[in-house]
Amino acid sequence: MTAIGFAAEPFVSLSLPDALEKATATDKVVLVEFTIDMLPAGEAMPTSIPLNDDIRKWIKSHAIAIKIDCKSEPEIVSRYFINAAPTIVIMRGDGTVLGRTLGVLPAEAFLEFAENALVEKPALDRAREIFESGDKDDPFNRHNYASALAADGKAKEALEHYLWCFDEGARHDAAYEQFRLTRLLGEIVAAAQQYRPAVDAMKSRRDRAESRLRDFLYGKPEEVDDRPREKGILGLIGRLTGVSEAPAIETQAAELAVLNSLFKRDSQSIEIYDKLKACDRKHADVARIAICRVIVRPLFKAGRYDDLVRDADPVGYVDTLMTEVETARALAEAANQANADPQLNRMRIESIRSACRAYLTCLAADRKDLADKVKNRLLAFESSLYVFEELLISAAGAKRYEVVLELGDEAQRRLDDDNARTIRHRVKANLKSPEGQAALEKYRRTARADEGQQE
């Protein structure tokens, strides 16, 4: 097993087989933190476990604690159905999973999770009892049971329940719709590593969605789903107000785009998207937008900025990104989870980069009004040297050198002297091209004219 940096107490440097053997010999459990190593060799990866005195004492008394790098151990990751990091799994010496939790928990919640894993039945037995005694048409209930089956290596049985959730779940609870093409699909992909028919099942659903989109484009009657959504606040509101659900073609369009992306067929999604642009049928616009918001990256790489500005809502997208990071920060601070910093920082960096791609998109589409809204939302989130550097790169990438100059001026007002000096150098470097020099000369003429008017 590939080690992650070095094992910092209370973790030990053991492979999973050795940890299981030691746990059996000492009558303990194995606590595994599945994480992703992003540090140089010789550095200990920060743990997502809130290590206070009580938790250290619990681990010392009851567990052999190890870390596993998800990227280095794909076989183990597949066997225990790990599809996100950090994930904590507690298991017996024979490998039976007693409990699992995803993400960072407050100390009290983590200790409760760990204690319950010792005294309760194996996770699969608990999940089966809950499923059998509950509402089998509740997609969340069935999904949780499918996850437990997959984690226990029962991929075939898990797939049957996953596919029910994919096909029927949102019809029974409208709130489940947001999970279908995200968390659920991610778990089906993970199950496919153990059970090949999962791939075939999703390909058939991709083909079905594509057939429905092509039928729509050929003018065939649009499919209507008259079955009520029996649960969920959205379904209740719909029944009380008589408001119809989103058209079926919108859901099918999003489904097709996501599954095409999964199977590296974005070009097919772009083909359908372009045909929807020319389609004047009712609901063609919502289907087109649903596809666009899945294929943002391919359209961005193709330089189709006008399409993205029209259909991908870059301003709303950036606001959502920043709000998600701000919310995650607030929750971590409220729970006093300093150990969440590595995950939050990765989330922050990816969100800033995504926001700057949206900024470039707006500038390249000659929508500086939208670009300014994106920039202002990003700077309200974080006004730092890093953000200004990324904004400058985006403005230069869009060949909007007058915006490069504006960003330089704004950085002088917002940043401290050292960072402002760095940005001045960055601006100068970006203006070396003939286009940049022309923008600089125009900027100077405008500044001189403004000064003359003031006099």
Short mmCIF file of C-alpha atoms in Angstrom, two decimals:
data_model
loop_
_atom_site.label_atom_id
_atom_site.label_comp_id
_atom_site.label_asym_id
_atom_site.label_seq_id
_atom_site.Cartn_x
_atom_site.Cartn_y
_atom_site.Cartn_z
CA MET A 1 0.00 0.00 0.00
CA THR A 2 1.27 3.45 -0.86
CA ALA A 3 1.90 5.51 2.26
CA ILE A 4 0.58 9.04 2.55
CA GLY A 5 3.47 11.20 3.65
CA PHE A 6 4.22 9.69 7.01
CA ALA A 7 1.76 8.48 9.62
CA ALA A 8 1.17 11.12 12.27
CA GLU A 9 -0.19 9.93 15.62
CA PRO A 10 -2.75 8.42 16.19
CA PHE A 11 -2.41 6.88 12.71
CA VAL A 12 0.04 4.05 12.09
CA SER A 13 1.99 3.11 8.97
CA LEU A 14 0.35 -0.18 8.08
CA SER A 15 -1.21 -1.62 4.94
CA LEU A 16 -4.88 -2.49 5.17
CA PRO A 17 -4.22 -6.28 5.34
CA ASP A 18 -1.69 -5.74 8.13
CA ALA A 19 -4.05 -3.42 10.00
CA LEU A 20 -6.87 -5.98 9.74
CA GLU A 21 -4.57 -8.71 11.02
CA LYS A 22 -3.43 -6.56 13.94
CA ALA A 23 -7.03 -5.61 14.75
CA THR A 24 -8.00 -9.28 14.90
CA ALA A 25 -5.06 -10.09 17.16
CA THR A 26 -5.77 -7.21 19.55
CA ASP A 27 -9.59 -7.42 19.47
CA LYS A 28 -9.91 -3.95 17.97
CA VAL A 29 -11.49 -2.45 14.87
CA VAL A 30 -9.75 -0.76 11.96
CA LEU A 31 -10.46 2.91 11.34
CA VAL A 32 -9.55 3.89 7.78
CA GLU A 33 -9.45 7.47 6.57
CA PHE A 34 -9.68 7.47 2.77
CA THR A 35 -8.17 10.72 1.58
CA ILE A 36 -6.16 12.22 -1.28
CA ASP A 37 -2.45 12.87 -0.88
CA MET A 38 -1.57 16.33 -2.19
CA LEU A 39 1.58 16.95 -0.14
CA PRO A 40 5.28 16.33 -0.85
CA ALA A 41 6.77 13.08 0.38
CA GLY A 42 7.68 13.24 4.04
CA GLU A 43 4.83 15.53 5.06
CA ALA A 44 1.86 14.26 7.04
CA MET A 45 -1.51 14.80 5.39
CA PRO A 46 -3.87 16.73 7.69
CA THR A 47 -6.66 14.51 8.96
CA SER A 48 -10.36 15.25 8.60
CA ILE A 49 -10.91 13.66 12.02
CA PRO A 50 -11.30 16.28 14.78
CA LEU A 51 -8.59 14.91 17.08
CA ASN A 52 -9.42 16.08 20.59
CA ASP A 53 -8.45 14.18 23.74
CA ASP A 54 -11.64 12.07 23.78
CA ILE A 55 -11.21 10.94 20.19
CA ARG A 56 -7.52 10.14 20.67
CA LYS A 57 -8.46 8.08 23.71
CA TRP A 58 -11.17 6.25 21.76
CA ILE A 59 -8.77 5.39 18.93
CA LYS A 60 -6.08 4.22 21.34
CA SER A 61 -8.54 1.97 23.17
CA HIS A 62 -10.57 0.59 20.28
CA ALA A 63 -8.97 1.03 16.87
CA ILE A 64 -6.01 0.63 14.57
CA ALA A 65 -6.10 3.89 12.58
CA ILE A 66 -4.61 4.11 9.10
CA LYS A 67 -4.82 6.38 6.06
CA ILE A 68 -5.30 5.24 2.46
CA ASP A 69 -4.60 7.44 -0.55
CA CYS A 70 -7.54 7.05 -2.94
CA LYS A 71 -5.39 7.73 -5.99
CA SER A 72 -2.79 5.11 -5.08
CA GLU A 73 -5.12 2.29 -4.04
CA PRO A 74 -7.87 1.97 -6.68
CA GLU A 75 -8.56 -1.69 -5.86
CA ILE A 76 -9.24 -0.96 -2.19
CA VAL A 77 -11.23 2.16 -3.08
CA SER A 78 -13.39 0.07 -5.43
CA ARG A 79 -13.79 -2.77 -2.94
CA TYR A 80 -15.11 -0.47 -0.23
CA PHE A 81 -17.04 1.72 -2.64
CA ILE A 82 -15.28 4.99 -1.86
CA ASN A 83 -16.41 7.71 -4.26
CA ALA A 84 -15.49 10.86 -2.33
CA ALA A 85 -12.83 12.01 0.09
CA PRO A 86 -12.49 12.24 2.96
CA THR A 87 -14.44 9.10 3.87
CA ILE A 88 -14.03 7.33 7.21
CA VAL A 89 -14.74 3.60 7.38
CA ILE A 90 -14.72 1.51 10.56
CA MET A 91 -14.46 -2.24 10.01
CA ARG A 92 -13.89 -5.47 11.87
CA GLY A 93 -10.70 -7.46 11.51
CA ASP A 94 -12.45 -9.65 8.92
CA GLY A 95 -13.20 -6.58 6.77
CA THR A 96 -16.90 -6.31 7.66
CA VAL A 97 -17.92 -2.66 7.51
CA LEU A 98 -19.41 -1.45 10.78
CA GLY A 99 -19.90 2.18 9.83
CA ARG A 100 -18.89 4.89 7.39
CA THR A 101 -19.17 8.64 7.19
CA LEU A 102 -18.35 11.14 4.48
CA GLY A 103 -16.76 14.53 5.01
CA VAL A 104 -15.77 16.35 8.16
CA LEU A 105 -17.85 15.86 11.32
CA PRO A 106 -17.80 17.93 14.51
CA ALA A 107 -15.97 16.17 17.34
CA GLU A 108 -19.13 15.14 19.21
CA ALA A 109 -20.78 13.77 16.08
CA PHE A 110 -17.65 11.86 15.11
CA LEU A 111 -17.36 10.29 18.55
CA GLU A 112 -21.04 9.28 18.43
CA PHE A 113 -20.48 7.72 14.99
CA ALA A 114 -17.44 5.79 16.27
CA GLU A 115 -19.19 4.55 19.42
CA ASN A 116 -22.24 3.42 17.45
CA ALA A 117 -20.04 1.45 15.07
CA LEU A 118 -18.79 -0.62 18.01
CA VAL A 119 -22.13 -1.50 19.54
CA GLU A 120 -24.51 -1.73 16.60
CA LYS A 121 -24.94 -4.35 13.91
CA PRO A 122 -22.85 -4.23 10.73
CA ALA A 123 -23.78 -1.33 8.48
CA LEU A 124 -25.48 -3.53 5.86
CA ASP A 125 -27.69 -5.27 8.44
CA ARG A 126 -28.78 -1.91 9.82
CA ALA A 127 -29.47 -0.52 6.36
CA ARG A 128 -31.50 -3.60 5.38
CA GLU A 129 -33.66 -3.36 8.51
CA ILE A 130 -34.31 0.34 7.90
CA PHE A 131 -35.18 -0.30 4.25
CA GLU A 132 -37.47 -3.25 4.94
CA SER A 133 -39.32 -1.47 7.74
CA GLY A 134 -39.63 1.83 5.87
CA ASP A 135 -41.28 3.07 2.70
CA LYS A 136 -39.73 1.19 -0.21
CA ASP A 137 -40.93 3.88 -2.61
CA ASP A 138 -38.88 6.49 -0.76
CA PRO A 139 -35.87 7.00 -3.07
CA PHE A 140 -33.66 8.24 -0.23
CA ASN A 141 -34.43 5.11 1.81
CA ARG A 142 -33.73 2.84 -1.16
CA HIS A 143 -30.61 4.79 -2.14
CA ASN A 144 -29.12 4.40 1.34
CA TYR A 145 -29.76 0.66 1.19
CA ALA A 146 -28.15 0.42 -2.26
CA SER A 147 -25.10 2.27 -0.95
CA ALA A 148 -24.76 -0.19 1.91
CA LEU A 149 -25.05 -3.13 -0.50
CA ALA A 150 -22.37 -1.68 -2.77
CA ALA A 151 -20.07 -0.99 0.17
CA ASP A 152 -20.43 -4.63 1.18
CA GLY A 153 -19.40 -5.80 -2.28
CA LYS A 154 -22.92 -6.77 -3.41
CA ALA A 155 -22.74 -4.72 -6.59
CA LYS A 156 -25.34 -6.71 -8.56
CA GLU A 157 -28.01 -6.30 -5.90
CA ALA A 158 -27.01 -2.67 -5.36
CA LEU A 159 -27.39 -1.90 -9.07
CA GLU A 160 -31.00 -3.08 -9.10
CA HIS A 161 -31.87 -0.54 -6.41
CA TYR A 162 -29.72 2.20 -7.95
CA LEU A 163 -31.48 1.84 -11.28
CA TRP A 164 -34.89 2.03 -9.60
CA CYS A 165 -33.75 5.27 -7.97
CA PHE A 166 -32.48 6.60 -11.31
CA ASP A 167 -35.64 5.74 -13.23
CA GLU A 168 -38.36 6.18 -10.61
CA GLY A 169 -36.96 8.08 -7.64
CA ALA A 170 -37.86 11.64 -8.61
CA ARG A 171 -41.39 10.57 -9.50
CA HIS A 172 -41.95 9.57 -5.90
CA ASP A 173 -40.11 12.50 -4.32
CA ALA A 174 -39.36 15.68 -6.26
CA ALA A 175 -36.51 16.52 -3.87
CA TYR A 176 -34.59 13.51 -5.19
CA GLU A 177 -34.19 15.01 -8.67
CA GLN A 178 -31.07 16.95 -7.69
CA PHE A 179 -29.37 13.72 -6.59
CA ARG A 180 -30.03 11.66 -9.74
CA LEU A 181 -27.31 13.06 -11.97
CA THR A 182 -24.84 13.85 -9.19
CA ARG A 183 -24.49 11.63 -6.14
CA LEU A 184 -26.51 8.70 -7.50
CA LEU A 185 -24.71 8.64 -10.83
CA GLY A 186 -21.36 8.86 -9.04
CA GLU A 187 -22.21 5.79 -6.99
CA ILE A 188 -23.35 3.88 -10.08
CA VAL A 189 -20.02 4.72 -11.75
CA ALA A 190 -18.19 3.42 -8.69
CA ALA A 191 -20.30 0.24 -8.73
CA ALA A 192 -19.34 -0.27 -12.37
CA GLN A 193 -15.75 -0.86 -11.26
CA GLN A 194 -16.97 -4.02 -9.54
CA TYR A 195 -19.84 -4.94 -11.87
CA ARG A 196 -19.63 -4.32 -15.62
CA PRO A 197 -23.40 -4.48 -16.28
CA ALA A 198 -23.66 -1.09 -14.54
CA VAL A 199 -21.89 0.44 -17.54
CA ASP A 200 -24.27 -1.22 -19.98
CA ALA A 201 -27.27 -0.07 -17.94
CA MET A 202 -26.18 3.57 -18.11
CA LYS A 203 -25.37 3.33 -21.82
CA SER A 204 -28.91 2.09 -22.47
CA ARG A 205 -30.29 5.06 -20.53
CA ARG A 206 -28.07 7.42 -22.50
CA ASP A 207 -29.36 5.93 -25.76
CA ARG A 208 -32.94 6.21 -24.52
CA ALA A 209 -32.47 9.88 -23.63
CA GLU A 210 -30.85 10.61 -27.00
CA SER A 211 -33.71 8.88 -28.83
CA ARG A 212 -36.23 11.05 -26.98
CA LEU A 213 -34.32 14.24 -27.82
CA ARG A 214 -34.11 13.30 -31.49
CA ASP A 215 -37.82 12.46 -31.54
CA PHE A 216 -38.48 15.91 -30.09
CA LEU A 217 -36.33 17.53 -32.79
CA TYR A 218 -38.16 15.55 -35.49
CA GLY A 219 -41.46 16.99 -34.26
CA LYS A 220 -42.89 13.95 -32.53
CA PRO A 221 -45.31 14.62 -29.63
CA GLU A 222 -43.55 15.49 -26.41
CA GLU A 223 -43.63 12.85 -23.71
CA VAL A 224 -45.86 13.68 -20.75
CA ASP A 225 -45.50 12.17 -17.30
CA ASP A 226 -48.90 12.29 -15.59
CA ARG A 227 -47.90 10.35 -12.50
CA PRO A 228 -47.99 12.49 -9.35
CA ARG A 229 -44.88 13.06 -7.32
CA GLU A 230 -46.15 11.62 -4.10
CA LYS A 231 -43.71 13.08 -1.61
CA GLY A 232 -41.56 16.10 -1.06
CA ILE A 233 -42.39 19.71 -0.44
CA LEU A 234 -41.98 20.52 -4.15
CA GLY A 235 -44.51 17.89 -5.10
CA LEU A 236 -46.92 19.14 -2.44
CA ILE A 237 -46.63 22.73 -3.64
CA GLY A 238 -47.20 21.60 -7.21
CA ARG A 239 -50.38 19.76 -6.30
CA LEU A 240 -51.72 22.62 -4.19
CA THR A 241 -51.01 25.33 -6.75
CA GLY A 242 -51.56 23.37 -9.93
CA VAL A 243 -48.10 24.38 -11.16
CA SER A 244 -46.79 21.82 -13.64
CA GLU A 245 -43.47 20.08 -13.21
CA ALA A 246 -40.50 20.90 -15.41
CA PRO A 247 -41.15 19.56 -18.92
CA ALA A 248 -39.95 16.00 -19.44
CA ILE A 249 -37.73 17.10 -22.32
CA GLU A 250 -35.71 19.33 -19.97
CA THR A 251 -34.96 16.41 -17.64
CA GLN A 252 -34.13 14.16 -20.59
CA ALA A 253 -31.80 16.79 -22.06
CA ALA A 254 -29.85 17.14 -18.82
CA GLU A 255 -29.73 13.35 -18.48
CA LEU A 256 -28.38 12.94 -22.00
CA ALA A 257 -25.70 15.60 -21.54
CA VAL A 258 -24.49 14.18 -18.23
CA LEU A 259 -24.35 10.61 -19.55
CA ASN A 260 -22.64 11.71 -22.75
CA SER A 261 -20.05 13.49 -20.63
CA LEU A 262 -19.59 10.34 -18.57
CA PHE A 263 -18.86 8.33 -21.72
CA LYS A 264 -16.73 11.10 -23.28
CA ARG A 265 -19.32 11.91 -25.94
CA ASP A 266 -19.63 15.67 -25.41
CA SER A 267 -19.53 16.14 -29.18
CA GLN A 268 -22.93 14.42 -29.43
CA SER A 269 -24.32 16.76 -26.79
CA ILE A 270 -23.00 19.75 -28.74
CA GLU A 271 -24.67 18.42 -31.89
CA ILE A 272 -28.05 18.16 -30.12
CA TYR A 273 -27.50 21.56 -28.50
CA ASP A 274 -26.92 23.19 -31.89
CA LYS A 275 -30.04 21.61 -33.33
CA LEU A 276 -32.07 22.84 -30.36
CA LYS A 277 -30.81 26.37 -31.07
CA ALA A 278 -32.53 26.18 -34.44
CA CYS A 279 -35.67 24.50 -33.08
CA ASP A 280 -38.76 26.65 -32.53
CA ARG A 281 -40.80 24.06 -30.62
CA LYS A 282 -42.13 24.88 -27.18
CA HIS A 283 -39.62 23.84 -24.49
CA ALA A 284 -36.71 23.72 -26.97
CA ASP A 285 -35.14 26.62 -25.09
CA VAL A 286 -35.24 24.92 -21.68
CA ALA A 287 -33.83 21.71 -23.18
CA ARG A 288 -31.04 23.70 -24.83
CA ILE A 289 -30.18 25.47 -21.57
CA ALA A 290 -30.21 22.16 -19.67
CA ILE A 291 -27.61 20.75 -22.06
CA CYS A 292 -25.51 23.91 -22.10
CA ARG A 293 -25.08 23.94 -18.33
CA VAL A 294 -23.58 20.45 -18.49
CA ILE A 295 -21.22 21.10 -21.40
CA VAL A 296 -19.79 24.41 -20.20
CA ARG A 297 -16.19 23.16 -20.35
CA PRO A 298 -16.36 21.82 -23.95
CA LEU A 299 -18.09 24.99 -25.14
CA PHE A 300 -15.51 27.12 -23.33
CA LYS A 301 -12.64 25.20 -24.95
CA ALA A 302 -14.31 25.68 -28.32
CA GLY A 303 -14.50 29.43 -27.73
CA ARG A 304 -18.29 29.51 -27.89
CA TYR A 305 -18.59 32.40 -25.49
CA ASP A 306 -21.81 33.87 -26.89
CA ASP A 307 -23.60 30.56 -26.33
CA LEU A 308 -22.33 30.38 -22.76
CA VAL A 309 -23.38 33.93 -21.94
CA ARG A 310 -26.86 33.31 -23.34
CA ASP A 311 -27.52 29.88 -21.83
CA ALA A 312 -25.15 29.22 -18.91
CA ASP A 313 -25.97 32.28 -16.73
CA PRO A 314 -22.34 33.07 -15.80
CA VAL A 315 -23.31 35.66 -13.19
CA GLY A 316 -25.71 33.34 -11.38
CA TYR A 317 -23.22 30.49 -11.69
CA VAL A 318 -20.44 32.50 -10.02
CA ASP A 319 -22.76 33.70 -7.28
CA THR A 320 -23.69 30.07 -6.53
CA LEU A 321 -20.02 29.04 -6.45
CA MET A 322 -19.06 31.80 -4.03
CA THR A 323 -22.08 31.19 -1.82
CA GLU A 324 -21.22 27.49 -1.55
CA VAL A 325 -17.68 28.25 -0.38
CA GLU A 326 -18.88 30.94 2.03
CA THR A 327 -21.43 28.52 3.50
CA ALA A 328 -18.84 25.76 3.88
CA ARG A 329 -16.50 28.19 5.64
CA ALA A 330 -19.22 29.36 8.00
CA LEU A 331 -20.21 25.80 8.90
CA ALA A 332 -16.59 24.84 9.54
CA GLU A 333 -16.02 27.91 11.71
CA ALA A 334 -19.24 27.30 13.66
CA ALA A 335 -18.11 23.74 14.38
CA ASN A 336 -14.56 24.92 15.15
CA GLN A 337 -13.21 22.58 12.46
CA ALA A 338 -9.74 23.88 11.68
CA ASN A 339 -9.02 20.43 10.27
CA ALA A 340 -11.33 21.23 7.35
CA ASP A 341 -8.88 23.84 6.00
CA PRO A 342 -7.24 21.64 3.30
CA GLN A 343 -10.61 20.70 1.82
CA LEU A 344 -11.90 24.26 2.03
CA ASN A 345 -8.79 25.62 0.35
CA ARG A 346 -9.14 23.20 -2.56
CA MET A 347 -12.78 24.22 -2.88
CA ARG A 348 -11.79 27.90 -2.76
CA ILE A 349 -9.13 27.59 -5.46
CA GLU A 350 -11.34 25.62 -7.83
CA SER A 351 -14.19 28.09 -7.34
CA ILE A 352 -11.96 31.09 -8.06
CA ARG A 353 -10.62 29.47 -11.22
CA SER A 354 -14.13 28.60 -12.38
CA ALA A 355 -15.29 32.15 -11.69
CA CYS A 356 -12.41 33.53 -13.74
CA ARG A 357 -13.34 31.30 -16.66
CA ALA A 358 -16.82 32.83 -16.46
CA TYR A 359 -15.18 36.28 -16.37
CA LEU A 360 -13.17 35.51 -19.52
CA THR A 361 -16.33 34.20 -21.17
CA CYS A 362 -18.22 37.44 -20.55
CA LEU A 363 -15.32 39.59 -21.76
CA ALA A 364 -14.78 37.51 -24.89
CA ALA A 365 -18.51 37.76 -25.66
CA ASP A 366 -18.22 41.55 -25.37
CA ARG A 367 -20.45 41.61 -22.30
CA LYS A 368 -18.38 43.75 -19.99
CA ASP A 369 -21.49 44.55 -18.00
CA LEU A 370 -21.78 40.89 -17.02
CA ALA A 371 -18.01 40.58 -16.59
CA ASP A 372 -18.08 43.41 -14.06
CA LYS A 373 -20.81 41.65 -12.09
CA VAL A 374 -18.75 38.46 -12.04
CA LYS A 375 -15.64 40.38 -10.99
CA ASN A 376 -17.43 42.29 -8.24
CA ARG A 377 -18.94 39.10 -6.80
CA LEU A 378 -15.55 37.42 -6.84
CA LEU A 379 -13.80 40.36 -5.18
CA ALA A 380 -16.56 40.54 -2.56
CA PHE A 381 -15.69 36.93 -1.81
CA GLU A 382 -11.94 37.50 -1.74
CA SER A 383 -9.90 40.55 -2.69
CA SER A 384 -6.42 39.03 -2.79
CA LEU A 385 -3.29 38.96 -4.91
CA TYR A 386 -4.24 35.50 -6.16
CA VAL A 387 -7.69 36.62 -7.31
CA PHE A 388 -6.32 39.67 -9.13
CA GLU A 389 -3.69 37.53 -10.84
CA GLU A 390 -6.35 35.11 -12.07
CA LEU A 391 -8.55 37.99 -13.25
CA LEU A 392 -5.61 39.49 -15.16
CA ILE A 393 -4.91 36.16 -16.86
CA SER A 394 -8.56 35.96 -17.90
CA ALA A 395 -8.71 39.52 -19.21
CA ALA A 396 -5.51 39.01 -21.22
CA GLY A 397 -6.87 35.68 -22.49
CA ALA A 398 -9.90 37.54 -23.83
CA LYS A 399 -7.53 40.13 -25.38
CA ARG A 400 -9.27 42.87 -23.42
CA TYR A 401 -6.16 44.87 -22.57
CA GLU A 402 -8.12 47.93 -21.52
CA VAL A 403 -9.64 45.69 -18.83
CA VAL A 404 -6.15 44.57 -17.83
CA LEU A 405 -5.35 48.23 -17.17
CA GLU A 406 -8.58 48.74 -15.23
CA LEU A 407 -7.80 45.71 -13.06
CA GLY A 408 -4.35 47.13 -12.40
CA ASP A 409 -5.87 50.37 -11.16
CA GLU A 410 -8.39 48.55 -8.98
CA ALA A 411 -5.65 46.40 -7.47
CA GLN A 412 -3.76 49.54 -6.43
CA ARG A 413 -6.81 50.62 -4.44
CA ARG A 414 -7.58 47.26 -2.86
CA LEU A 415 -4.23 45.59 -2.16
CA ASP A 416 -1.36 46.44 0.15
CA ASP A 417 1.77 48.04 -1.31
CA ASP A 418 3.75 44.84 -1.91
CA ASN A 419 0.90 43.01 -3.62
CA ALA A 420 -0.09 46.11 -5.59
CA ARG A 421 3.50 46.32 -6.87
CA THR A 422 3.31 42.69 -7.98
CA ILE A 423 0.14 43.41 -9.93
CA ARG A 424 1.77 46.41 -11.63
CA HIS A 425 4.49 44.08 -12.90
CA ARG A 426 1.85 41.58 -14.08
CA VAL A 427 -0.01 44.33 -15.93
CA LYS A 428 3.18 45.50 -17.61
CA ALA A 429 3.99 41.95 -18.72
CA ASN A 430 0.52 41.56 -20.24
CA LEU A 431 0.87 44.74 -22.29
CA LYS A 432 3.99 43.79 -24.25
CA SER A 433 2.07 42.68 -27.34
CA PRO A 434 1.17 45.22 -30.06
CA GLU A 435 -2.48 44.98 -29.00
CA GLY A 436 -1.48 45.64 -25.42
CA GLN A 437 0.62 48.65 -26.38
CA ALA A 438 -2.25 50.06 -28.41
CA ALA A 439 -4.60 49.64 -25.46
CA LEU A 440 -2.06 51.34 -23.19
CA GLU A 441 -1.72 54.33 -25.53
CA LYS A 442 -5.50 54.68 -25.78
CA TYR A 443 -5.76 54.44 -22.00
CA ARG A 444 -3.18 57.23 -21.61
CA ARG A 445 -4.95 59.48 -24.12
CA THR A 446 -8.23 59.01 -22.28
CA ALA A 447 -6.55 59.78 -18.95
CA ARG A 448 -4.99 62.99 -20.38
CA ALA A 449 -8.34 64.05 -21.80
CA ASP A 450 -10.03 63.48 -18.45
CA GLU A 451 -7.36 65.55 -16.71
CA GLY A 452 -7.86 68.37 -19.22
CA GLN A 453 -11.60 68.45 -18.59
CA GLN A 454 -11.04 68.61 -14.85
CA GLU A 455 -8.75 71.63 -15.25
#
